[in-house]
Coordinates of C-alpha atoms (C1' of nucleotides) in Angstrom, one line a residue:
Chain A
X1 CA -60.9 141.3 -161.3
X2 CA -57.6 142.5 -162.6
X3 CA -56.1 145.5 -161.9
X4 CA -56.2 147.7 -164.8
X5 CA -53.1 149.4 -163.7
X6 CA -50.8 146.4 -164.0
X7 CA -52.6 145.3 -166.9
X8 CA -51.4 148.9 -168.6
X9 CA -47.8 148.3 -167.4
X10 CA -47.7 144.6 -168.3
X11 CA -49.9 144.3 -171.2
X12 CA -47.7 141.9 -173.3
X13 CA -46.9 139.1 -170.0
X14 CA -50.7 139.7 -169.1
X15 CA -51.9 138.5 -172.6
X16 CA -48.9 136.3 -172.5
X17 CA -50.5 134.3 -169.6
X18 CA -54.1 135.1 -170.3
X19 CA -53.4 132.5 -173.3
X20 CA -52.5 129.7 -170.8
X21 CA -56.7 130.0 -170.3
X22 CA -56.7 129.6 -173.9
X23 CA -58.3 133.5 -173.4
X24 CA -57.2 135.2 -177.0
X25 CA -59.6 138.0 -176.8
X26 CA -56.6 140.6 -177.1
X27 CA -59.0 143.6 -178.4
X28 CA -60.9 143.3 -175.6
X29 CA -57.7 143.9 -173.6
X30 CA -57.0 147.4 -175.8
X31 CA -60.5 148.2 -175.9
X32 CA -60.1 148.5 -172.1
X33 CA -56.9 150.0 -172.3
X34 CA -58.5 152.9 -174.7
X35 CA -61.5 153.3 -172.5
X36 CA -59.2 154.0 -169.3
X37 CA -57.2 156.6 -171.2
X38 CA -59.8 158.4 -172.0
X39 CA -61.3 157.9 -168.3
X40 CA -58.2 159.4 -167.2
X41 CA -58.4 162.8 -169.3
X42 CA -61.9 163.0 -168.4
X43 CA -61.1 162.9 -164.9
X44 CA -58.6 165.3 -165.4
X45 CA -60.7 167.6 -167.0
X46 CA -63.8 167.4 -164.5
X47 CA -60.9 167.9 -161.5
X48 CA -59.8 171.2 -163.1
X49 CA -63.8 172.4 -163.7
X50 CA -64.6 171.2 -159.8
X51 CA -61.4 173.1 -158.5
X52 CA -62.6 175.7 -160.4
X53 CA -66.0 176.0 -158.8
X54 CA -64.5 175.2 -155.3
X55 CA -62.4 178.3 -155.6
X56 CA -65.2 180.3 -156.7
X57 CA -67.7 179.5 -153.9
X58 CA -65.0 180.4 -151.4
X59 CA -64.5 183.9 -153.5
X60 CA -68.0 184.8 -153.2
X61 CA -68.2 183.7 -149.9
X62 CA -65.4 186.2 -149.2
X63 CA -66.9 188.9 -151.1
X64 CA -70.1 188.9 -149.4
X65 CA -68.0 188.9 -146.5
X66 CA -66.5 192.4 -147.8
X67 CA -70.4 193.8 -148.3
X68 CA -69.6 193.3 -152.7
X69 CA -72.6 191.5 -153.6
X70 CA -73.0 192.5 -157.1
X71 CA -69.4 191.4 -157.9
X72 CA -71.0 188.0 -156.1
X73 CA -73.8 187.6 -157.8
X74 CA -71.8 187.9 -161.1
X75 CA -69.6 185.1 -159.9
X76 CA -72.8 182.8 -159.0
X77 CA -73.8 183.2 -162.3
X78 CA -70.8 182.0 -163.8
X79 CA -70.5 179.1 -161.2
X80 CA -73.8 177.9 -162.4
X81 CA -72.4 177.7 -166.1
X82 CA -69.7 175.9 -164.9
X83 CA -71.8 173.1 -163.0
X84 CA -73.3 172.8 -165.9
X85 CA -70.0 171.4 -167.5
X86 CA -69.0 169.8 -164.2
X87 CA -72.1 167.4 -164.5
X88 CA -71.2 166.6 -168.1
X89 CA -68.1 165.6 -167.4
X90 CA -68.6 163.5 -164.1
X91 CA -71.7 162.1 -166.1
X92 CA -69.2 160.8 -168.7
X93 CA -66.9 159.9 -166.4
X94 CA -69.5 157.7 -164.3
X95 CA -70.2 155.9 -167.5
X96 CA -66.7 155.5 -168.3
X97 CA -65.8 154.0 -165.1
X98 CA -69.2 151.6 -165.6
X99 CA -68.3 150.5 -169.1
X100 CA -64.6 149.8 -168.1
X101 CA -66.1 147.4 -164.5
X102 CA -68.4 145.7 -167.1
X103 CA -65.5 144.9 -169.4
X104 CA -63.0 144.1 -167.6
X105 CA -64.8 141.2 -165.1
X106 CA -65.2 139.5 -168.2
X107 CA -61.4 139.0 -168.0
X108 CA -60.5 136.3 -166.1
X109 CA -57.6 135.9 -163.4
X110 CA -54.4 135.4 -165.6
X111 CA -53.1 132.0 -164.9
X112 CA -49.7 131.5 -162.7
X113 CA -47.1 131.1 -165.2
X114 CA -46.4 127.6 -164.8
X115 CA -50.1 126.6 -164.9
X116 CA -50.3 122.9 -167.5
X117 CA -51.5 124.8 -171.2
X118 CA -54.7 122.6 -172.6
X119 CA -58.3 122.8 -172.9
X120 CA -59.8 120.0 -171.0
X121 CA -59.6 118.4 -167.8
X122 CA -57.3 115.5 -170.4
X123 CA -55.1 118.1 -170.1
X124 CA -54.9 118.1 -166.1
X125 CA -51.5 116.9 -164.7
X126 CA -51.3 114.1 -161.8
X127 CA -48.7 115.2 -159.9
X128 CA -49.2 113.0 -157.0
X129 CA -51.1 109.6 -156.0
X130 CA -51.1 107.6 -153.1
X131 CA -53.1 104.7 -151.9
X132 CA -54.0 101.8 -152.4
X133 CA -57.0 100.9 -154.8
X134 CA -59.1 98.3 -153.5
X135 CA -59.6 95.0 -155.1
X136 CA -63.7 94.5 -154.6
X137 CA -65.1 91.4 -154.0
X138 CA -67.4 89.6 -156.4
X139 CA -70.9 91.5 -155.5
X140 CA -69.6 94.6 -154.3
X141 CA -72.1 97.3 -154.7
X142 CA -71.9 100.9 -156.0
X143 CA -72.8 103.6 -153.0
X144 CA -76.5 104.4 -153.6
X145 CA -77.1 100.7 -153.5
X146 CA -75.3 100.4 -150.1
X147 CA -77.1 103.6 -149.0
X148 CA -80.6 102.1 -149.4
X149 CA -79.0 98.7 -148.4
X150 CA -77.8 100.0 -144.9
X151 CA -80.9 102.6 -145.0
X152 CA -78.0 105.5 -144.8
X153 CA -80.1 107.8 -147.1
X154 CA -83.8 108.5 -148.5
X155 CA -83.6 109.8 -152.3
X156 CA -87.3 108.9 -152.8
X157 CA -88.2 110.9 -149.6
X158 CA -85.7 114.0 -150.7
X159 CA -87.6 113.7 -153.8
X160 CA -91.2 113.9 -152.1
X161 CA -90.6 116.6 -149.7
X162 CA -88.5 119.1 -152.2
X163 CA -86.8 117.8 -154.9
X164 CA -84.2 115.4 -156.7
X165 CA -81.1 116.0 -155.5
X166 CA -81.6 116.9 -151.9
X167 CA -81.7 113.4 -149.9
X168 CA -82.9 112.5 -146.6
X169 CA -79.9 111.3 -144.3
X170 CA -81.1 108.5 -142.4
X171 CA -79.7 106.7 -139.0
X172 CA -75.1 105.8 -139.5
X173 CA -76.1 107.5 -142.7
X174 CA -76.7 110.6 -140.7
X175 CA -74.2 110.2 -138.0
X176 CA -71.9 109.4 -140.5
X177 CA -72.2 113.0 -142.0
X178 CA -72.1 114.4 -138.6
X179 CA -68.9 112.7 -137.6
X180 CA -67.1 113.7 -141.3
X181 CA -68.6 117.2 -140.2
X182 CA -66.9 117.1 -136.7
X183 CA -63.9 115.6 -137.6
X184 CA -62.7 118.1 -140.3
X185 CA -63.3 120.7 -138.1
X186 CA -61.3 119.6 -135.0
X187 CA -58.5 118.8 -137.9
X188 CA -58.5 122.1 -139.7
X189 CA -58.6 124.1 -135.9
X190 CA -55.6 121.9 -135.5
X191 CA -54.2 123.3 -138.1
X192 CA -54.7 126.6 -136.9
X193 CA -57.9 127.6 -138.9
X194 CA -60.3 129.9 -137.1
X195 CA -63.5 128.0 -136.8
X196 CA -66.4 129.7 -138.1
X197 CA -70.4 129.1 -138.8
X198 CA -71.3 131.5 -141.3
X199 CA -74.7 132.8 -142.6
X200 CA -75.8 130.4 -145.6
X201 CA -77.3 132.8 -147.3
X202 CA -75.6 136.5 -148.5
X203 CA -76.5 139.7 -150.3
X204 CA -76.0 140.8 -153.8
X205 CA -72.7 142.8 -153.0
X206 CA -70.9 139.5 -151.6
X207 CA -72.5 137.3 -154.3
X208 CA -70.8 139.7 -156.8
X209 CA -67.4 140.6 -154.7
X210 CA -66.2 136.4 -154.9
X211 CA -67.5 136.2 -158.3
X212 CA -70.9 134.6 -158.4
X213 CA -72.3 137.4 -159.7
X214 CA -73.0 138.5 -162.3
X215 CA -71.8 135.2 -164.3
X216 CA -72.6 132.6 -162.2
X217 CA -76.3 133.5 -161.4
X218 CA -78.1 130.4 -162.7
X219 CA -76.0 128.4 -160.5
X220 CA -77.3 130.1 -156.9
X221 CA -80.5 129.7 -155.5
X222 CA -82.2 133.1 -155.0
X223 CA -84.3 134.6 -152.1
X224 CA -85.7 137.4 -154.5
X225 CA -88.4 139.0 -151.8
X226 CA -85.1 139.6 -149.7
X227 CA -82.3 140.3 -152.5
X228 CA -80.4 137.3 -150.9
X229 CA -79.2 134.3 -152.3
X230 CA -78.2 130.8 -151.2
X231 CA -74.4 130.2 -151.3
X232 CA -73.1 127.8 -153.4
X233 CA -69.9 127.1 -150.6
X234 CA -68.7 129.0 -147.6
X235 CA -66.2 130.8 -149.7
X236 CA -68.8 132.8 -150.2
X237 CA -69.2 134.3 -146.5
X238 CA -65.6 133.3 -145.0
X239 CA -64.0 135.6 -147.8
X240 CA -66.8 138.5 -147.7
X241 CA -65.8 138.8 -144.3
X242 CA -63.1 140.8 -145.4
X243 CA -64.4 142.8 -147.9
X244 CA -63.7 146.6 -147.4
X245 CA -60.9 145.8 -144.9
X246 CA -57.3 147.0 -144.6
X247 CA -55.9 144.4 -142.2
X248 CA -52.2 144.7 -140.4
X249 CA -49.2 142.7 -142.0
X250 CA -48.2 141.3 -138.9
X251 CA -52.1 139.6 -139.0
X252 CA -51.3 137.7 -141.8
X253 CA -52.0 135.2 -142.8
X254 CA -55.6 135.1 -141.8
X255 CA -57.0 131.4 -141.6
X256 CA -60.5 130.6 -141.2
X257 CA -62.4 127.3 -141.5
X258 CA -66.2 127.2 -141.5
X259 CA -68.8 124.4 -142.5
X260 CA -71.9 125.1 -144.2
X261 CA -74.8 123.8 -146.3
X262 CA -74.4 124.5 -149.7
X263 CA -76.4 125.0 -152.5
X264 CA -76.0 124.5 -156.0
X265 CA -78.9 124.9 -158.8
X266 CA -76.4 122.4 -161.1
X267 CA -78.4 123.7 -164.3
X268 CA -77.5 121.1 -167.2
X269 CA -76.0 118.2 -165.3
X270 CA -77.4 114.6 -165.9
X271 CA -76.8 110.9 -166.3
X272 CA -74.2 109.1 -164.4
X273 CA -72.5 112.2 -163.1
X274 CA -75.5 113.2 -160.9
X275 CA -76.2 109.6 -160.1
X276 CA -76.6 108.7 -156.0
X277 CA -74.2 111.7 -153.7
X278 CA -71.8 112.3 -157.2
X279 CA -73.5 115.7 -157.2
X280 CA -76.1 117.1 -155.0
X281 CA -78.3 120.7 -155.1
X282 CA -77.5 120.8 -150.8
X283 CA -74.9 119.5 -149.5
X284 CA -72.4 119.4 -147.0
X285 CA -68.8 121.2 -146.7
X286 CA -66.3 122.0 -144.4
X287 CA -64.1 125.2 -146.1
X288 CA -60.4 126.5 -145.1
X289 CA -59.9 130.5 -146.8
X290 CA -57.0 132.0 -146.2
X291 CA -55.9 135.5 -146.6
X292 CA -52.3 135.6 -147.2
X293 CA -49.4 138.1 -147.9
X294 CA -48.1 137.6 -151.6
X295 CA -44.5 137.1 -150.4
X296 CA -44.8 133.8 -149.6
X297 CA -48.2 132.8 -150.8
X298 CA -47.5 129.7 -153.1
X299 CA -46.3 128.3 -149.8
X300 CA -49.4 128.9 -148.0
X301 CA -50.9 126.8 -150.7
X302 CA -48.6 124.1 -150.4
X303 CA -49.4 124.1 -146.5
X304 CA -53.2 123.5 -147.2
X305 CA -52.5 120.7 -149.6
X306 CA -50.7 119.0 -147.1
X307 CA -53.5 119.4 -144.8
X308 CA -56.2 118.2 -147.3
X309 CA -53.9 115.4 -148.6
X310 CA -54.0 114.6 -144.3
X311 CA -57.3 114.1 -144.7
X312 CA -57.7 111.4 -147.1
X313 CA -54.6 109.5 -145.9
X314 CA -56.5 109.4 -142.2
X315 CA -59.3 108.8 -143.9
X316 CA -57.6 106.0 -145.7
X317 CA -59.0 106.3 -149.1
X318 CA -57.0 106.6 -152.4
X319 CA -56.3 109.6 -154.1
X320 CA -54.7 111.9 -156.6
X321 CA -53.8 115.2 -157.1
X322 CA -54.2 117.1 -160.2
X323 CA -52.7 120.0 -161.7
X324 CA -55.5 122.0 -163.1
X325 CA -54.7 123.4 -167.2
X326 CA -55.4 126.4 -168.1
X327 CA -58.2 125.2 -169.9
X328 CA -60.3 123.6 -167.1
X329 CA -59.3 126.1 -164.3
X330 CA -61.6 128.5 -162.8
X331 CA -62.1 131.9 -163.8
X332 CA -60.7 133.5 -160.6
X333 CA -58.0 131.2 -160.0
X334 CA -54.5 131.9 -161.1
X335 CA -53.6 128.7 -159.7
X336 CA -55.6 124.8 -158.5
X337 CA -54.9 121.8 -157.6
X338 CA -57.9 119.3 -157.8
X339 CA -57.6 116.6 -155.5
X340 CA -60.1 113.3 -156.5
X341 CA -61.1 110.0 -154.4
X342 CA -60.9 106.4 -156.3
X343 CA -64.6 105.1 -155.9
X344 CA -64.1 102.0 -156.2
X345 CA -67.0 100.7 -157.3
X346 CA -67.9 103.3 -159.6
X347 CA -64.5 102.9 -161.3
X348 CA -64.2 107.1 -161.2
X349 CA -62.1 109.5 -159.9
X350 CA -64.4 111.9 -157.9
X351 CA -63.5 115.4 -157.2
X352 CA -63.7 116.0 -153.5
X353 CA -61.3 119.4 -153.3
X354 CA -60.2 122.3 -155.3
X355 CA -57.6 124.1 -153.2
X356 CA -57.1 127.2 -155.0
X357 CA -54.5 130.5 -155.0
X358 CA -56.4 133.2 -156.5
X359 CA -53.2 135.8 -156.0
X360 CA -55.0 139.3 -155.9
X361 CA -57.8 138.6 -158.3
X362 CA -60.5 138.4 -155.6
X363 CA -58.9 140.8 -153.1
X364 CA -59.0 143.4 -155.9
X365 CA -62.9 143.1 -156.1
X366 CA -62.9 142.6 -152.4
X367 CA -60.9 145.4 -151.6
X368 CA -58.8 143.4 -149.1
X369 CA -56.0 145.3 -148.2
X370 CA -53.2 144.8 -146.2
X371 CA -50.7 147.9 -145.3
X372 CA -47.4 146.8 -145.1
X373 CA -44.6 147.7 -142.5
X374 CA -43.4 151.3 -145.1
X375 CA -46.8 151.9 -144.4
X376 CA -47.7 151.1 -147.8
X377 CA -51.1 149.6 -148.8
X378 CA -51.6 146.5 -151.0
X379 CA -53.5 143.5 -152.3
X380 CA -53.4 140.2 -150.1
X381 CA -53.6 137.0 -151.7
X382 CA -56.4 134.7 -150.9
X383 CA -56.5 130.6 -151.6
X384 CA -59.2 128.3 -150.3
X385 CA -59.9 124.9 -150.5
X386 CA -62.4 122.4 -149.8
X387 CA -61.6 120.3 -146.3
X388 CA -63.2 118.9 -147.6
X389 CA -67.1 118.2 -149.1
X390 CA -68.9 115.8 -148.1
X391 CA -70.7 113.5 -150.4
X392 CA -68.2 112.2 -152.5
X393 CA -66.6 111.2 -149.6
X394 CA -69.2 109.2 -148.0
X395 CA -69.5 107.8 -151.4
X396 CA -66.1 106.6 -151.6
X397 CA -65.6 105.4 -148.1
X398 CA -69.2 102.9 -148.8
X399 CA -67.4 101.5 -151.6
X400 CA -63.6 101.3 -151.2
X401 CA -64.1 100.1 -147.6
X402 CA -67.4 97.7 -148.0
X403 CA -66.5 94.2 -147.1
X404 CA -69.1 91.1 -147.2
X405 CA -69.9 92.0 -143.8
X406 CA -70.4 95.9 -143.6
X407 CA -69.0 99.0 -144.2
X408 CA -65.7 99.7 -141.9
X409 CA -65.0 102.8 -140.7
X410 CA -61.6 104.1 -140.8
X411 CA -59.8 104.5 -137.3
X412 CA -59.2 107.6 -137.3
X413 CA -63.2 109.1 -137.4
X414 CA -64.5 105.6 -135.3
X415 CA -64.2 107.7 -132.0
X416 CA -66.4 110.2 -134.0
X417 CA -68.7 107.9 -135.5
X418 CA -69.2 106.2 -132.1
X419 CA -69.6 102.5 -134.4
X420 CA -66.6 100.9 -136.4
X421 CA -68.9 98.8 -138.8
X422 CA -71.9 99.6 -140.7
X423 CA -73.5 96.2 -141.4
Chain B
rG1 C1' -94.7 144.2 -137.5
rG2 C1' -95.6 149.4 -134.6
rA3 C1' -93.4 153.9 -132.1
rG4 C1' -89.1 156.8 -130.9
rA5 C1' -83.8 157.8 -131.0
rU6 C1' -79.2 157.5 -133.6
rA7 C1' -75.2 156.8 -137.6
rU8 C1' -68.5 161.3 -137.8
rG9 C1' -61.5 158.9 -138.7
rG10 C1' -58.6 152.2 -135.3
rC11 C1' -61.8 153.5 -130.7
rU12 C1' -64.3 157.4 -127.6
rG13 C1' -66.4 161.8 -128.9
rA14 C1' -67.0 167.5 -130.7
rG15 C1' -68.8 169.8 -134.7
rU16 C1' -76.3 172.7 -137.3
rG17 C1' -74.2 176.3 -144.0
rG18 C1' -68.2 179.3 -145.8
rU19 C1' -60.1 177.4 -145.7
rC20 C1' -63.8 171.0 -142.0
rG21 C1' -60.8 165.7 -144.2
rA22 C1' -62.9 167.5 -139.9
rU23 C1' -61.6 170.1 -132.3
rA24 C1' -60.2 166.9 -128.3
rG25 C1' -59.0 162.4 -125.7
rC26 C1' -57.4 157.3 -126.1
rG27 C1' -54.7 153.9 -129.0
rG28 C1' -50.6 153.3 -132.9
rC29 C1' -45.9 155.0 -134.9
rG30 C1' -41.3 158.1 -134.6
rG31 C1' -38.3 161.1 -131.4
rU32 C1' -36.3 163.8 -126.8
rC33 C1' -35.1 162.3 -121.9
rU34 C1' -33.2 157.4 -119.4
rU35 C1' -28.2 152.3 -118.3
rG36 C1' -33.1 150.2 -119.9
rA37 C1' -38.3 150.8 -119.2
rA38 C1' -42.3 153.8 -117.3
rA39 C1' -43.8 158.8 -116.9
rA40 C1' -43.4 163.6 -119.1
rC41 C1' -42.7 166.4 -123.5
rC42 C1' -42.4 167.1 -129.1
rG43 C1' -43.9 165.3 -133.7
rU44 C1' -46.8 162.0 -136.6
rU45 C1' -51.2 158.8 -137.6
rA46 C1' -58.1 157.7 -143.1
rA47 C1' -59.1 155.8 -147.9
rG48 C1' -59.9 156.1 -153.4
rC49 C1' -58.8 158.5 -158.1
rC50 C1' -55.7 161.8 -161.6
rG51 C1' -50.5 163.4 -161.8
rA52 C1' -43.3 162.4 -162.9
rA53 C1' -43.9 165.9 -159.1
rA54 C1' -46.0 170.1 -157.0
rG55 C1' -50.6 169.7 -156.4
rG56 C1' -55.9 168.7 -157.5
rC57 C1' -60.6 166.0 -157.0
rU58 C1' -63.9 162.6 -154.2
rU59 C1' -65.5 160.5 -149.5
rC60 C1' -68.4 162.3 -142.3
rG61 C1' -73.8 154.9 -143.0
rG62 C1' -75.9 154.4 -148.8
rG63 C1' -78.6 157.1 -152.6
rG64 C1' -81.1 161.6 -154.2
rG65 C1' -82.1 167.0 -153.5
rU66 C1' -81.7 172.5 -151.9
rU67 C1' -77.4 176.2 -152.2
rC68 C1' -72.3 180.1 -155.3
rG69 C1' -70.9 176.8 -151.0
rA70 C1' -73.3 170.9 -147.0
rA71 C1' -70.6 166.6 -141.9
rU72 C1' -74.2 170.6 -140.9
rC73 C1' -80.8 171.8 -144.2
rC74 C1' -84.7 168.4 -147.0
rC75 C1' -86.3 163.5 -149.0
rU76 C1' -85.4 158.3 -149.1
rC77 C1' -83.1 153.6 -148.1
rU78 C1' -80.2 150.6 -144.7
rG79 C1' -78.0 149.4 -140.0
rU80 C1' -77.9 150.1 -134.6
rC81 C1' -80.3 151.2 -129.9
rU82 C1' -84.8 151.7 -126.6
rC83 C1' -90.1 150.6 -125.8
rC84 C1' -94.4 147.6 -127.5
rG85 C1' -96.1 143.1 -130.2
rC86 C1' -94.7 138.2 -131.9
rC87 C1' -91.5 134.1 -131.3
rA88 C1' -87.2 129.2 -131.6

RNA sequence: GGAGAUAUGGCUGAGUGGUCGAUAGCGGCGGUCUUGAAAACCGUUAAGCCGAAAGGCUUCGGGGGUUCGAAUCCCUCUGUCUCCGCCA
């Protein structure tokens, strides 16, 4: 959520960027603008009447006090007229305050000023690839066709005991995902990431404070009987762990890394897209969040693409990084990089990690405050990223590295995986 | 799930209807003293909103109510603790 006070002081750079997102609805922008001025006479007004009847009750109180209770009661009756207008006004002013939250969530983050302009992910901008695509070999297989091959993973079994898209992980299928699991862990604490295991499911009031809500509600599974729901990544948790705080600037930055299940309802998707582990309703995810002083935050960002792009290099499969456009960008972010896997088999690029600065869009909703060394209080910055999710990965490491004779395992997770080949 | 207790500022802990945003201690910050530090002493130390400022308003777990006036009384929800039950 933006704050409406810099939108009010910065209404021509705010629409300015807002277009980046290809967002034009400018009267939206002035309708909120209108609403908040007269919120702020309102306010006014009810202040004045309130002070009013605060000085009062302390006159009577005085008066009966001094033995006058007539002159009292006279003033009770007048303070009762008075509440009268008091509740008007506050009523008003409640639904001012409402009308003004409703409207301006649906404005989204504003785009960092260098953000690519366009309006689809043609528009994204590779600013970086590395590794080397593999040649396959004549009778090289696409992943679900290794995975029942190897007997890695059970689709038909997901499918009988809950649903499509939530697989059985079978024998090196299974350890596999333990050892991706374990490994990005032990890298991101390397990196100085707090290692967390947070609840997988979360009330309303942290659905809504990163964004889920209200928007995104078809995309969560819900717990209704309970109010909870199922969260879509850790983001969800790691960030709400902050909510309602005022941390220390000398804290900062805050990093935390936490795997989880996660759950996505993926409403609408088909075809090839949601064919074998290229998207999943569970699946698996290891998160870095990171709650950063705005001085300085663009490089905190730059620090956890390094560590992602670590990742993939030990993990020796080919990637690139893209430069998300305003048009394919989330609707918290200010700015992403997306960074995708070559599967090799497949012939796609497959998105494995958004790593995201979402400046004080979040913290605003959050109300994550940090107080500064004047003593001053202010928005932090928070970015996250994936570190990175699971399935795609798996599905690009069956394909890129499959040889006649197995599956190899990159070095660098073999002393996790405990086996070098699957064959 | 049943019964009882409890919820106050960074922490501990007073406060049962009238200058209470709140006594006190600890912690934090600033200062005096000191070569420096400690101790001692003095001062300061919640957040949000409106306002150029002065200042005003709101907030004592959340919501609602009684009253001219509520941290204080009533209702309700939630959390925590203790006992019982159940249980990985």
């Amino acid at each position: 959520m933006l704050v409406i006070s810099y939108i009010r002081e910065h209404r021509e750079e705010v629409i300015e960027r807002l277009a980046i997102k290809n967002f034009t609805n400018v009267a939206l922008i002035d309708e909120i603008l209108k609403l908040d001025d007269e919120r702020r006479a309102i306010k006014k007004q009810c202040d004045e009447t309130l002070a009013g009847l605060n000085n009062n009750a302390r006159v009577i109180g005085d008066l009966y006090k001094q033995g006058k209770a007539a002159e009292a009661n006279e003033l009770k009756a007048k303070n009762n007229e008075m509440k009268d207008l008091a509740k008007t006004l506050n009523d008003r002013l409640e639904e001012l305050q409402q009308v003004i939250q409703t409207k301006l969530v649906e404005i989204p983050n504003t785009p960092r000023i260098d953000v690519p302009k366009g309006t689809s992910a043609a528009d994204n901008v590779n600013v970086h690839q590395e590794g080397e695509m593999p040649q396959l070999y004549e009778g090289a297989k696409p992943h679900w066709e290794l995975l029942s091959q190897y007997n890695l993973a059970d689709f038909d079994l997901g499918n009988k005991v809950t649903g499509a898209g939530f697989p059985f992980y079978k024998g090196k299928g299974a350890k596999l995902q333990r050892a991706l699991i374990n490994f990005f862990l032990d890298e991101a604490s390397a990196a100085g990431y707090n290692e967390t295991q947070p609840p997988v499911v979360v009330n309303e009031a942290s659905a809504y404070a990163t964004g889920q809500l209200p928007d995104k509600e078809a995309q969560m599974y819900a717990v209704p009987l309970d109010g909870f729901y199922l969260i879509p990544t850790a983001e969800v948790p790691l960030t709400n762990m902050f909510r309602d705080t005022i941390v220390k600037e000398e804290q900062l930055p805050i990093k935390t890394v936490g795997y989880s299940n996660c759950f996505r309802r993926e409403a609408g998707s088909y075809g090839k897209n949601v064919r074998g582990l290229n998207r999943l309703h569970q699946f698996d995810k290891v998160e870095i969040v990171e709650i950063a002083n705005p001085v300085g935050s663009y490089d905190r960002l730059e620090a956890m693409k390094n560590h992602v792009a670590g990742l993939l290099r030990k993990l020796e499969l080919p990637f690139r990084i893209l430069h998300l456009c305003g048009g394919d960008m989330s609707f918290t972010s200010a700015t992403t990089y997306d960074f995708e896997v070559w599967s090799a088999a497949q012939q796609l690029w497959l998105e494995v990690s958004s790593v995201s600065n979402f400046e004080t869009f979040q913290a605003n909703r959050l109300k994550l405050r940090f107080k500064d060394k004047n003593g001053n209080i202010q928005l932090v910055h928070t970015l996250n990223g994936s570190a990175l999710a699971l399935p795609r990965i798996v599905a690009a490491l069956l394909e890129d590295h499959q040889t006649p004779e197995g599956i190899l395992i990159p070095k660098a997770l073999q002393k996790y995986t405990g086996f070098d080949i699957i064959s």
